[in-house]
């Protein structure tokens, strides 16, 4: 497997979606240096028409700086931003065919919901009848017509977020840019609003770039996710592929939970050990630590085959250290041959201090941070 950093350059028209169609957005080697350090480094990215791509990564990885260069609030030191093949790099934000929803929502507290949504149209001197039609259509789309005369302080955080979204959509942009749009909402509301955003985005077919540090948000809402590290795209993949087939240790750790071993995992019928090897880390996701609970060899083999393995892996004795409920599933902490492992399990749960049998499915090996292609897993 090729290294995770080998992202196809944007000059390759198949970089975004495998098709030769012109991308709706192309970032052609954009680079930005701020405060004496490189924040975004020669970044290439194609986004297909109607696609929702999320820039995911920790604080300081360059994702928001990248979005601000797309919006025009920052100019790249080099490289180009192209929309539908047109170079918009020199243009200021108001001249670009994009609209941005900010993390803070940036609503005017003294204006009604209607006037907040209408604000960019007033700046553009859109005639009154057309302005009213477009604002009412945008408010109807986000379900806020009944709040048209309310002020932001009188509506909930989720409703404020939808006002900000309506204000972006009323401009009829070619690109919708979302900067951490759900970070100010509580967990329950985040799920509801992200589903609303995705439904509206798909209904309109609007090309969208979203920035977040929340892996669950990125995996649940995106067509593709670009995981960023140190100003570069570490991996660009559909959500399921990103989770199941991370190309680097960084991506594997950032997207999902991991059990890790410092070295190469050695599994035999008589036990489990780790062979120390410089630069080598073996990782197993908690859902791939399968608790067999004394199942027959035949049932265990069926579980392994269902996981896609080509041959049965050894089973190991384990002691249950702790069971931590997480609603629909539980995290079972295990001691396996002196190694502390976490397993995700739903349904019947083993008792604390009980003895169980486990099998490790799909171990991933990383050498110097890059994924090693397994010959048999």
mmCIF file of C-alpha atoms in Angstrom:
data_model
loop_
_atom_site.group_PDB
_atom_site.id
_atom_site.type_symbol
_atom_site.label_atom_id
_atom_site.label_comp_id
_atom_site.label_asym_id
_atom_site.label_seq_id
_atom_site.Cartn_x
_atom_site.Cartn_y
_atom_site.Cartn_z
ATOM 1 C CA UNK A 1 0.000 0.000 0.000
ATOM 2 C CA UNK A 2 1.278 3.453 -0.818
ATOM 3 C CA UNK A 3 2.077 5.877 2.007
ATOM 4 C CA UNK A 4 -0.763 7.947 3.394
ATOM 5 C CA UNK A 5 0.806 11.198 2.319
ATOM 6 C CA UNK A 6 0.740 10.192 -1.339
ATOM 7 C CA UNK A 7 -2.463 12.119 -2.047
ATOM 8 C CA UNK A 8 -3.034 12.547 -5.802
ATOM 9 C CA UNK A 9 -2.143 16.065 -6.922
ATOM 10 C CA UNK A 10 -5.030 18.319 -7.861
ATOM 11 C CA UNK A 11 -3.596 18.615 -11.345
ATOM 12 C CA UNK A 12 -4.892 15.067 -11.801
ATOM 13 C CA UNK A 13 -8.627 15.501 -12.551
ATOM 14 C CA UNK A 14 -9.372 12.080 -11.080
ATOM 15 C CA UNK A 15 -8.001 13.101 -7.684
ATOM 16 C CA UNK A 16 -11.393 13.828 -6.155
ATOM 17 C CA UNK A 17 -13.841 11.207 -7.259
ATOM 18 C CA UNK A 18 -12.293 8.919 -9.814
ATOM 19 C CA UNK A 19 -14.083 10.754 -12.622
ATOM 20 C CA UNK A 20 -12.696 13.054 -15.290
ATOM 21 C CA UNK A 21 -15.353 15.749 -14.778
ATOM 22 C CA UNK A 22 -14.145 19.211 -13.852
ATOM 23 C CA UNK A 23 -14.137 19.606 -10.062
ATOM 24 C CA UNK A 24 -16.378 22.199 -8.459
ATOM 25 C CA UNK A 25 -13.442 23.195 -6.238
ATOM 26 C CA UNK A 26 -9.750 22.684 -6.856
ATOM 27 C CA UNK A 27 -7.004 23.599 -4.415
ATOM 28 C CA UNK A 28 -3.887 23.588 -6.536
ATOM 29 C CA UNK A 29 -0.833 23.481 -4.295
ATOM 30 C CA UNK A 30 -1.963 26.175 -1.851
ATOM 31 C CA UNK A 31 0.600 27.126 0.788
ATOM 32 C CA UNK A 32 0.316 29.493 3.747
ATOM 33 C CA UNK A 33 2.896 30.635 6.259
ATOM 34 C CA UNK A 34 1.765 32.505 9.392
ATOM 35 C CA UNK A 35 3.700 33.571 12.477
ATOM 36 C CA UNK A 36 6.951 32.249 11.086
ATOM 37 C CA UNK A 37 5.751 28.703 10.419
ATOM 38 C CA UNK A 38 4.112 26.769 7.612
ATOM 39 C CA UNK A 39 0.425 26.303 8.438
ATOM 40 C CA UNK A 40 -0.730 24.788 5.119
ATOM 41 C CA UNK A 41 1.884 23.059 2.971
ATOM 42 C CA UNK A 42 1.424 22.715 -0.809
ATOM 43 C CA UNK A 43 -2.065 21.273 -0.377
ATOM 44 C CA UNK A 44 -3.896 19.694 -3.315
ATOM 45 C CA UNK A 45 -7.587 18.819 -3.181
ATOM 46 C CA UNK A 46 -10.388 18.354 -5.708
ATOM 47 C CA UNK A 47 -14.039 18.428 -4.620
ATOM 48 C CA UNK A 48 -16.607 17.073 -7.073
ATOM 49 C CA UNK A 49 -19.875 18.907 -7.844
ATOM 50 C CA UNK A 50 -22.438 18.252 -5.098
ATOM 51 C CA UNK A 51 -19.908 16.536 -2.852
ATOM 52 C CA UNK A 52 -19.481 17.164 0.869
ATOM 53 C CA UNK A 53 -15.832 16.913 1.894
ATOM 54 C CA UNK A 54 -14.768 17.350 5.504
ATOM 55 C CA UNK A 55 -11.370 18.615 6.636
ATOM 56 C CA UNK A 56 -10.748 16.721 9.877
ATOM 57 C CA UNK A 57 -7.858 17.083 12.260
ATOM 58 C CA UNK A 58 -6.578 18.341 15.604
ATOM 59 C CA UNK A 59 -6.171 21.997 16.507
ATOM 60 C CA UNK A 60 -3.353 23.607 14.556
ATOM 61 C CA UNK A 61 -3.391 21.143 11.661
ATOM 62 C CA UNK A 62 -4.297 23.849 9.118
ATOM 63 C CA UNK A 63 -7.908 22.929 8.403
ATOM 64 C CA UNK A 64 -9.471 26.303 9.261
ATOM 65 C CA UNK A 65 -6.669 28.189 7.493
ATOM 66 C CA UNK A 66 -7.397 26.094 4.408
ATOM 67 C CA UNK A 67 -11.106 26.932 4.604
ATOM 68 C CA UNK A 68 -10.345 30.636 5.017
ATOM 69 C CA UNK A 69 -8.207 30.531 1.873
ATOM 70 C CA UNK A 70 -11.110 28.928 -0.003
ATOM 71 C CA UNK A 71 -13.414 31.674 1.283
ATOM 72 C CA UNK A 72 -10.962 34.459 0.431
ATOM 73 C CA UNK A 73 -10.359 35.731 3.968
ATOM 74 C CA UNK A 74 -6.724 34.683 3.542
ATOM 75 C CA UNK A 75 -4.688 34.643 0.343
ATOM 76 C CA UNK A 76 -2.296 31.726 -0.211
ATOM 77 C CA UNK A 77 1.403 32.568 -0.444
ATOM 78 C CA UNK A 78 1.450 30.340 -3.493
ATOM 79 C CA UNK A 79 -0.930 28.018 -5.293
ATOM 80 C CA UNK A 80 -4.425 28.622 -6.632
ATOM 81 C CA UNK A 81 -8.072 28.266 -5.623
ATOM 82 C CA UNK A 82 -10.305 27.395 -8.574
ATOM 83 C CA UNK A 83 -14.115 27.211 -8.612
ATOM 84 C CA UNK A 84 -15.627 25.497 -11.663
ATOM 85 C CA UNK A 85 -12.269 25.951 -13.378
ATOM 86 C CA UNK A 86 -12.118 29.705 -12.707
ATOM 87 C CA UNK A 87 -9.161 31.049 -10.713
ATOM 88 C CA UNK A 88 -10.671 32.994 -7.802
ATOM 89 C CA UNK A 89 -7.419 33.334 -5.835
ATOM 90 C CA UNK A 90 -7.156 37.143 -6.240
ATOM 91 C CA UNK A 91 -10.816 37.772 -5.369
ATOM 92 C CA UNK A 92 -12.047 39.061 -2.016
ATOM 93 C CA UNK A 93 -14.718 37.025 -0.162
ATOM 94 C CA UNK A 94 -17.661 39.085 -1.426
ATOM 95 C CA UNK A 95 -16.561 38.491 -5.021
ATOM 96 C CA UNK A 96 -16.297 34.715 -4.670
ATOM 97 C CA UNK A 97 -19.173 32.301 -5.429
ATOM 98 C CA UNK A 98 -19.052 30.911 -1.883
ATOM 99 C CA UNK A 99 -20.757 31.519 1.456
ATOM 100 C CA UNK A 100 -19.444 30.644 4.890
ATOM 101 C CA UNK A 101 -21.105 29.618 8.155
ATOM 102 C CA UNK A 102 -18.832 30.647 11.016
ATOM 103 C CA UNK A 103 -18.244 28.765 14.248
ATOM 104 C CA UNK A 104 -19.704 31.679 16.244
ATOM 105 C CA UNK A 105 -22.658 32.082 13.796
ATOM 106 C CA UNK A 106 -21.866 35.859 13.692
ATOM 107 C CA UNK A 107 -25.507 36.954 13.979
ATOM 108 C CA UNK A 108 -26.437 40.597 14.555
ATOM 109 C CA UNK A 109 -28.138 40.643 17.998
ATOM 110 C CA UNK A 110 -30.207 43.779 17.259
ATOM 111 C CA UNK A 111 -31.622 42.394 13.993
ATOM 112 C CA UNK A 112 -34.527 40.009 13.579
ATOM 113 C CA UNK A 113 -33.988 36.574 12.070
ATOM 114 C CA UNK A 114 -35.384 37.873 8.768
ATOM 115 C CA UNK A 115 -33.011 40.837 8.702
ATOM 116 C CA UNK A 116 -30.000 38.681 9.617
ATOM 117 C CA UNK A 117 -30.706 36.363 6.701
ATOM 118 C CA UNK A 118 -31.402 39.309 4.391
ATOM 119 C CA UNK A 119 -28.191 41.143 5.301
ATOM 120 C CA UNK A 120 -25.938 39.849 2.478
ATOM 121 C CA UNK A 121 -28.697 40.488 -0.070
ATOM 122 C CA UNK A 122 -29.069 44.077 1.122
ATOM 123 C CA UNK A 123 -25.319 44.562 0.704
ATOM 124 C CA UNK A 124 -25.656 43.190 -2.823
ATOM 125 C CA UNK A 125 -28.562 45.614 -3.448
ATOM 126 C CA UNK A 126 -30.989 42.832 -4.351
ATOM 127 C CA UNK A 127 -34.429 44.390 -5.113
ATOM 128 C CA UNK A 128 -37.043 44.239 -2.349
ATOM 129 C CA UNK A 129 -39.456 41.687 -3.825
ATOM 130 C CA UNK A 130 -36.628 39.354 -4.861
ATOM 131 C CA UNK A 131 -34.982 39.783 -1.451
ATOM 132 C CA UNK A 132 -38.178 38.863 0.387
ATOM 133 C CA UNK A 133 -38.776 35.828 -1.820
ATOM 134 C CA UNK A 134 -35.256 34.485 -1.310
ATOM 135 C CA UNK A 135 -35.175 35.119 2.438
ATOM 136 C CA UNK A 136 -38.549 33.446 2.973
ATOM 137 C CA UNK A 137 -37.461 30.483 0.854
ATOM 138 C CA UNK A 138 -34.262 30.119 2.900
ATOM 139 C CA UNK A 139 -36.115 30.375 6.214
ATOM 140 C CA UNK A 140 -38.668 27.841 5.036
ATOM 141 C CA UNK A 141 -35.870 25.475 4.020
ATOM 142 C CA UNK A 142 -34.370 25.511 7.525
ATOM 143 C CA UNK A 143 -37.791 25.491 9.240
ATOM 144 C CA UNK A 144 -37.617 28.947 10.811
ATOM 145 C CA UNK A 145 -40.403 30.941 9.149
ATOM 146 C CA UNK A 146 -42.211 31.085 12.493
ATOM 147 C CA UNK A 147 -39.176 32.892 13.965
ATOM 148 C CA UNK A 148 -38.753 35.448 11.186
ATOM 149 C CA UNK A 149 -39.486 38.372 13.540
ATOM 150 C CA UNK A 150 -37.545 36.995 16.533
ATOM 151 C CA UNK A 151 -34.147 38.242 17.631
ATOM 152 C CA UNK A 152 -31.241 35.762 18.024
ATOM 153 C CA UNK A 153 -31.314 35.929 21.840
ATOM 154 C CA UNK A 154 -34.910 34.631 21.795
ATOM 155 C CA UNK A 155 -34.151 31.411 19.910
ATOM 156 C CA UNK A 156 -32.141 28.305 20.798
ATOM 157 C CA UNK A 157 -28.543 27.566 19.850
ATOM 158 C CA UNK A 158 -29.664 25.074 17.235
ATOM 159 C CA UNK A 159 -32.036 27.623 15.741
ATOM 160 C CA UNK A 160 -29.279 30.249 15.695
ATOM 161 C CA UNK A 161 -27.124 27.795 13.763
ATOM 162 C CA UNK A 162 -29.928 27.346 11.238
ATOM 163 C CA UNK A 163 -30.245 31.129 10.858
ATOM 164 C CA UNK A 164 -26.540 31.252 9.990
ATOM 165 C CA UNK A 165 -27.057 28.425 7.499
ATOM 166 C CA UNK A 166 -30.044 30.216 5.931
ATOM 167 C CA UNK A 167 -27.973 33.403 5.622
ATOM 168 C CA UNK A 168 -25.363 31.435 3.682
ATOM 169 C CA UNK A 169 -27.880 29.621 1.464
ATOM 170 C CA UNK A 170 -29.837 32.777 0.604
ATOM 171 C CA UNK A 171 -26.805 33.938 -1.376
ATOM 172 C CA UNK A 172 -27.255 30.933 -3.711
ATOM 173 C CA UNK A 173 -23.532 30.120 -3.583
ATOM 174 C CA UNK A 174 -21.733 27.517 -5.650
ATOM 175 C CA UNK A 175 -19.745 26.557 -2.551
ATOM 176 C CA UNK A 176 -21.000 26.223 1.022
ATOM 177 C CA UNK A 177 -18.222 26.495 3.622
ATOM 178 C CA UNK A 178 -18.881 25.358 7.205
ATOM 179 C CA UNK A 179 -16.360 26.141 9.960
ATOM 180 C CA UNK A 180 -17.009 23.931 13.021
ATOM 181 C CA UNK A 181 -20.756 24.617 12.638
ATOM 182 C CA UNK A 182 -21.849 22.317 15.472
ATOM 183 C CA UNK A 183 -19.177 22.954 18.097
ATOM 184 C CA UNK A 184 -21.370 25.275 20.203
ATOM 185 C CA UNK A 185 -24.253 22.791 20.485
ATOM 186 C CA UNK A 186 -24.817 20.085 23.087
ATOM 187 C CA UNK A 187 -24.335 16.457 22.067
ATOM 188 C CA UNK A 188 -28.023 15.671 21.460
ATOM 189 C CA UNK A 189 -28.578 18.780 19.376
ATOM 190 C CA UNK A 190 -25.388 18.210 17.366
ATOM 191 C CA UNK A 191 -26.750 14.934 16.020
ATOM 192 C CA UNK A 192 -30.073 16.519 15.040
ATOM 193 C CA UNK A 193 -28.565 19.587 13.368
ATOM 194 C CA UNK A 194 -25.896 17.674 11.462
ATOM 195 C CA UNK A 195 -28.629 15.465 9.988
ATOM 196 C CA UNK A 196 -30.533 18.605 8.967
ATOM 197 C CA UNK A 197 -27.421 20.091 7.343
ATOM 198 C CA UNK A 198 -26.762 16.897 5.395
ATOM 199 C CA UNK A 199 -30.400 16.635 4.255
ATOM 200 C CA UNK A 200 -30.412 20.243 3.003
ATOM 201 C CA UNK A 201 -27.002 19.845 1.347
ATOM 202 C CA UNK A 202 -28.123 16.746 -0.532
ATOM 203 C CA UNK A 203 -31.481 18.260 -1.471
ATOM 204 C CA UNK A 204 -29.788 21.312 -2.980
ATOM 205 C CA UNK A 205 -26.861 19.357 -4.396
ATOM 206 C CA UNK A 206 -24.549 22.124 -3.208
ATOM 207 C CA UNK A 207 -20.802 21.498 -3.097
ATOM 208 C CA UNK A 208 -19.733 21.766 0.539
ATOM 209 C CA UNK A 209 -16.501 21.870 2.527
ATOM 210 C CA UNK A 210 -16.832 21.387 6.279
ATOM 211 C CA UNK A 211 -14.163 21.794 8.968
ATOM 212 C CA UNK A 212 -14.313 19.880 12.245
ATOM 213 C CA UNK A 213 -12.143 18.209 14.865
ATOM 214 C CA UNK A 214 -14.984 15.787 15.710
ATOM 215 C CA UNK A 215 -14.407 12.390 14.104
ATOM 216 C CA UNK A 216 -18.005 11.213 14.637
ATOM 217 C CA UNK A 217 -19.333 14.323 12.925
ATOM 218 C CA UNK A 218 -16.949 13.876 9.998
ATOM 219 C CA UNK A 219 -17.692 10.181 9.492
ATOM 220 C CA UNK A 220 -21.469 10.606 9.710
ATOM 221 C CA UNK A 221 -21.975 13.564 7.376
ATOM 222 C CA UNK A 222 -19.315 13.344 4.650
ATOM 223 C CA UNK A 223 -18.908 11.850 1.209
ATOM 224 C CA UNK A 224 -15.158 11.944 1.790
ATOM 225 C CA UNK A 225 -12.947 12.959 4.696
ATOM 226 C CA UNK A 226 -9.513 14.579 4.433
ATOM 227 C CA UNK A 227 -7.551 13.965 7.636
ATOM 228 C CA UNK A 228 -5.009 16.752 8.070
ATOM 229 C CA UNK A 229 -1.740 16.784 9.983
ATOM 230 C CA UNK A 230 0.854 19.569 10.045
ATOM 231 C CA UNK A 231 -0.719 21.402 7.120
ATOM 232 C CA UNK A 232 -0.920 18.372 4.836
ATOM 233 C CA UNK A 233 -3.605 15.865 3.923
ATOM 234 C CA UNK A 234 -2.612 12.605 5.576
ATOM 235 C CA UNK A 235 -5.433 10.601 3.971
ATOM 236 C CA UNK A 236 -8.430 11.400 1.768
ATOM 237 C CA UNK A 237 -11.062 8.653 1.680
ATOM 238 C CA UNK A 238 -14.768 7.869 2.068
ATOM 239 C CA UNK A 239 -15.667 7.509 5.769
ATOM 240 C CA UNK A 240 -15.957 3.705 5.831
ATOM 241 C CA UNK A 241 -12.628 3.265 4.049
ATOM 242 C CA UNK A 242 -10.916 5.814 6.279
ATOM 243 C CA UNK A 243 -11.987 3.911 9.388
ATOM 244 C CA UNK A 244 -11.399 0.377 8.133
ATOM 245 C CA UNK A 245 -8.234 1.018 6.130
ATOM 246 C CA UNK A 246 -6.184 3.837 7.701
ATOM 247 C CA UNK A 247 -2.933 4.376 5.825
ATOM 248 C CA UNK A 248 -1.015 5.773 8.770
ATOM 249 C CA UNK A 249 -0.798 5.352 12.517
ATOM 250 C CA UNK A 250 -1.868 8.986 12.935
ATOM 251 C CA UNK A 251 -5.105 8.422 10.996
ATOM 252 C CA UNK A 252 -5.823 5.164 12.830
ATOM 253 C CA UNK A 253 -5.407 6.850 16.218
ATOM 254 C CA UNK A 254 -7.337 9.986 15.272
ATOM 255 C CA UNK A 255 -10.303 8.184 13.712
ATOM 256 C CA UNK A 256 -11.624 5.711 16.248
ATOM 257 C CA UNK A 257 -10.221 3.889 19.274
ATOM 258 C CA UNK A 258 -7.184 1.605 19.233
ATOM 259 C CA UNK A 259 -5.411 -1.043 21.257
ATOM 260 C CA UNK A 260 -1.691 -0.743 20.512
ATOM 261 C CA UNK A 261 1.388 -2.902 20.994
ATOM 262 C CA UNK A 262 4.911 -1.470 20.745
ATOM 263 C CA UNK A 263 6.257 -4.067 18.361
ATOM 264 C CA UNK A 264 5.021 -6.883 16.172
ATOM 265 C CA UNK A 265 2.249 -9.054 17.583
ATOM 266 C CA UNK A 266 3.138 -12.747 17.756
ATOM 267 C CA UNK A 267 0.130 -15.049 18.132
ATOM 268 C CA UNK A 268 0.465 -18.783 18.676
ATOM 269 C CA UNK A 269 -1.816 -21.471 19.974
ATOM 270 C CA UNK A 270 0.091 -21.413 23.271
ATOM 271 C CA UNK A 271 -0.095 -17.664 23.830
ATOM 272 C CA UNK A 272 0.394 -14.092 22.738
ATOM 273 C CA UNK A 273 3.576 -12.035 22.820
ATOM 274 C CA UNK A 274 5.045 -8.894 21.289
ATOM 275 C CA UNK A 275 8.351 -8.890 19.424
ATOM 276 C CA UNK A 276 9.997 -5.510 19.900
ATOM 277 C CA UNK A 277 11.065 -3.948 16.613
ATOM 278 C CA UNK A 278 12.198 -0.331 16.136
ATOM 279 C CA UNK A 279 9.490 1.852 14.616
ATOM 280 C CA UNK A 280 6.858 -0.919 14.579
ATOM 281 C CA UNK A 281 3.436 -0.595 16.216
ATOM 282 C CA UNK A 282 0.635 -3.167 15.974
ATOM 283 C CA UNK A 283 -2.929 -1.949 16.490
ATOM 284 C CA UNK A 284 -6.307 -3.650 16.911
ATOM 285 C CA UNK A 285 -9.599 -1.773 17.126
ATOM 286 C CA UNK A 286 -11.767 -2.614 20.171
ATOM 287 C CA UNK A 287 -14.539 -4.035 17.986
ATOM 288 C CA UNK A 288 -11.949 -6.455 16.569
ATOM 289 C CA UNK A 289 -11.206 -7.900 19.998
ATOM 290 C CA UNK A 290 -13.876 -10.613 19.809
ATOM 291 C CA UNK A 291 -15.016 -12.179 23.082
ATOM 292 C CA UNK A 292 -15.961 -15.755 22.218
ATOM 293 C CA UNK A 293 -17.353 -16.723 25.631
ATOM 294 C CA UNK A 294 -16.534 -20.374 25.288
ATOM 295 C CA UNK A 295 -18.035 -20.685 21.808
ATOM 296 C CA UNK A 296 -17.257 -23.865 19.924
ATOM 297 C CA UNK A 297 -14.343 -23.898 17.497
ATOM 298 C CA UNK A 298 -16.866 -23.999 14.648
ATOM 299 C CA UNK A 299 -18.686 -20.871 15.860
ATOM 300 C CA UNK A 300 -15.374 -19.103 16.399
ATOM 301 C CA UNK A 301 -14.318 -19.979 12.870
ATOM 302 C CA UNK A 302 -17.590 -18.536 11.508
ATOM 303 C CA UNK A 303 -16.941 -15.272 13.363
ATOM 304 C CA UNK A 304 -13.484 -15.071 11.849
ATOM 305 C CA UNK A 305 -14.771 -15.754 8.340
ATOM 306 C CA UNK A 306 -17.480 -13.104 8.775
ATOM 307 C CA UNK A 307 -14.719 -10.629 9.627
ATOM 308 C CA UNK A 308 -13.074 -11.310 6.279
ATOM 309 C CA UNK A 309 -10.043 -13.195 7.565
ATOM 310 C CA UNK A 310 -8.603 -15.900 5.356
ATOM 311 C CA UNK A 311 -7.724 -18.276 8.184
ATOM 312 C CA UNK A 312 -8.664 -18.728 11.815
ATOM 313 C CA UNK A 313 -6.449 -16.713 14.135
ATOM 314 C CA UNK A 314 -5.420 -18.182 17.481
ATOM 315 C CA UNK A 315 -7.669 -17.718 20.495
ATOM 316 C CA UNK A 316 -6.365 -16.453 23.827
ATOM 317 C CA UNK A 317 -7.442 -16.695 27.446
ATOM 318 C CA UNK A 318 -8.348 -13.364 29.021
ATOM 319 C CA UNK A 319 -9.551 -12.016 32.354
ATOM 320 C CA UNK A 320 -12.259 -9.362 32.530
ATOM 321 C CA UNK A 321 -10.923 -6.387 34.475
ATOM 322 C CA UNK A 322 -13.885 -4.052 34.140
ATOM 323 C CA UNK A 323 -17.097 -3.512 32.166
ATOM 324 C CA UNK A 324 -17.962 0.098 31.265
ATOM 325 C CA UNK A 325 -21.492 0.658 29.855
ATOM 326 C CA UNK A 326 -21.855 3.109 26.950
ATOM 327 C CA UNK A 327 -25.581 2.852 26.256
ATOM 328 C CA UNK A 328 -26.061 0.543 23.239
ATOM 329 C CA UNK A 329 -22.705 -1.168 23.822
ATOM 330 C CA UNK A 330 -20.163 -1.697 26.586
ATOM 331 C CA UNK A 331 -16.401 -1.416 26.748
ATOM 332 C CA UNK A 332 -14.895 -4.532 28.282
ATOM 333 C CA UNK A 333 -11.404 -4.072 29.718
ATOM 334 C CA UNK A 334 -9.378 -7.269 29.450
ATOM 335 C CA UNK A 335 -6.050 -8.684 30.553
ATOM 336 C CA UNK A 336 -4.662 -10.841 27.751
ATOM 337 C CA UNK A 337 -1.273 -12.383 28.568
ATOM 338 C CA UNK A 338 -0.373 -9.321 30.611
ATOM 339 C CA UNK A 339 -1.573 -6.864 27.963
ATOM 340 C CA UNK A 340 -4.492 -4.572 28.795
ATOM 341 C CA UNK A 341 -6.975 -4.509 25.900
ATOM 342 C CA UNK A 342 -10.329 -2.870 25.309
ATOM 343 C CA UNK A 343 -13.184 -4.706 23.557
ATOM 344 C CA UNK A 344 -16.522 -3.277 22.410
ATOM 345 C CA UNK A 345 -19.450 -5.618 22.954
ATOM 346 C CA UNK A 346 -23.237 -5.456 22.790
ATOM 347 C CA UNK A 347 -25.746 -7.986 24.065
ATOM 348 C CA UNK A 348 -24.764 -10.269 26.944
ATOM 349 C CA UNK A 349 -21.770 -9.064 28.932
ATOM 350 C CA UNK A 350 -19.186 -11.053 30.872
ATOM 351 C CA UNK A 351 -18.876 -10.530 34.620
ATOM 352 C CA UNK A 352 -15.956 -8.703 36.155
ATOM 353 C CA UNK A 353 -13.059 -11.058 37.039
ATOM 354 C CA UNK A 354 -14.514 -13.803 34.830
ATOM 355 C CA UNK A 355 -12.362 -15.771 32.398
ATOM 356 C CA UNK A 356 -13.186 -15.502 28.692
ATOM 357 C CA UNK A 357 -11.659 -16.453 25.364
ATOM 358 C CA UNK A 358 -10.812 -13.797 22.782
ATOM 359 C CA UNK A 359 -9.676 -13.632 19.196
ATOM 360 C CA UNK A 360 -7.968 -10.581 17.652
ATOM 361 C CA UNK A 361 -9.303 -9.810 14.183
ATOM 362 C CA UNK A 362 -7.652 -7.598 11.589
ATOM 363 C CA UNK A 363 -4.495 -6.457 13.402
ATOM 364 C CA UNK A 364 -2.869 -3.493 11.646
ATOM 365 C CA UNK A 365 0.901 -3.051 11.527
ATOM 366 C CA UNK A 366 2.505 0.376 11.161
ATOM 367 C CA UNK A 367 6.190 0.824 10.360
ATOM 368 C CA UNK A 368 7.590 4.294 11.045
ATOM 369 C CA UNK A 369 4.002 5.549 11.141
ATOM 370 C CA UNK A 370 2.971 4.116 7.755
ATOM 371 C CA UNK A 371 0.643 1.158 7.243
ATOM 372 C CA UNK A 372 2.257 -2.141 6.311
ATOM 373 C CA UNK A 373 0.194 -4.173 3.878
ATOM 374 C CA UNK A 374 -0.821 -7.397 5.581
ATOM 375 C CA UNK A 375 -0.334 -10.624 3.683
ATOM 376 C CA UNK A 376 -2.863 -12.507 5.797
ATOM 377 C CA UNK A 377 -5.288 -10.957 8.257
#
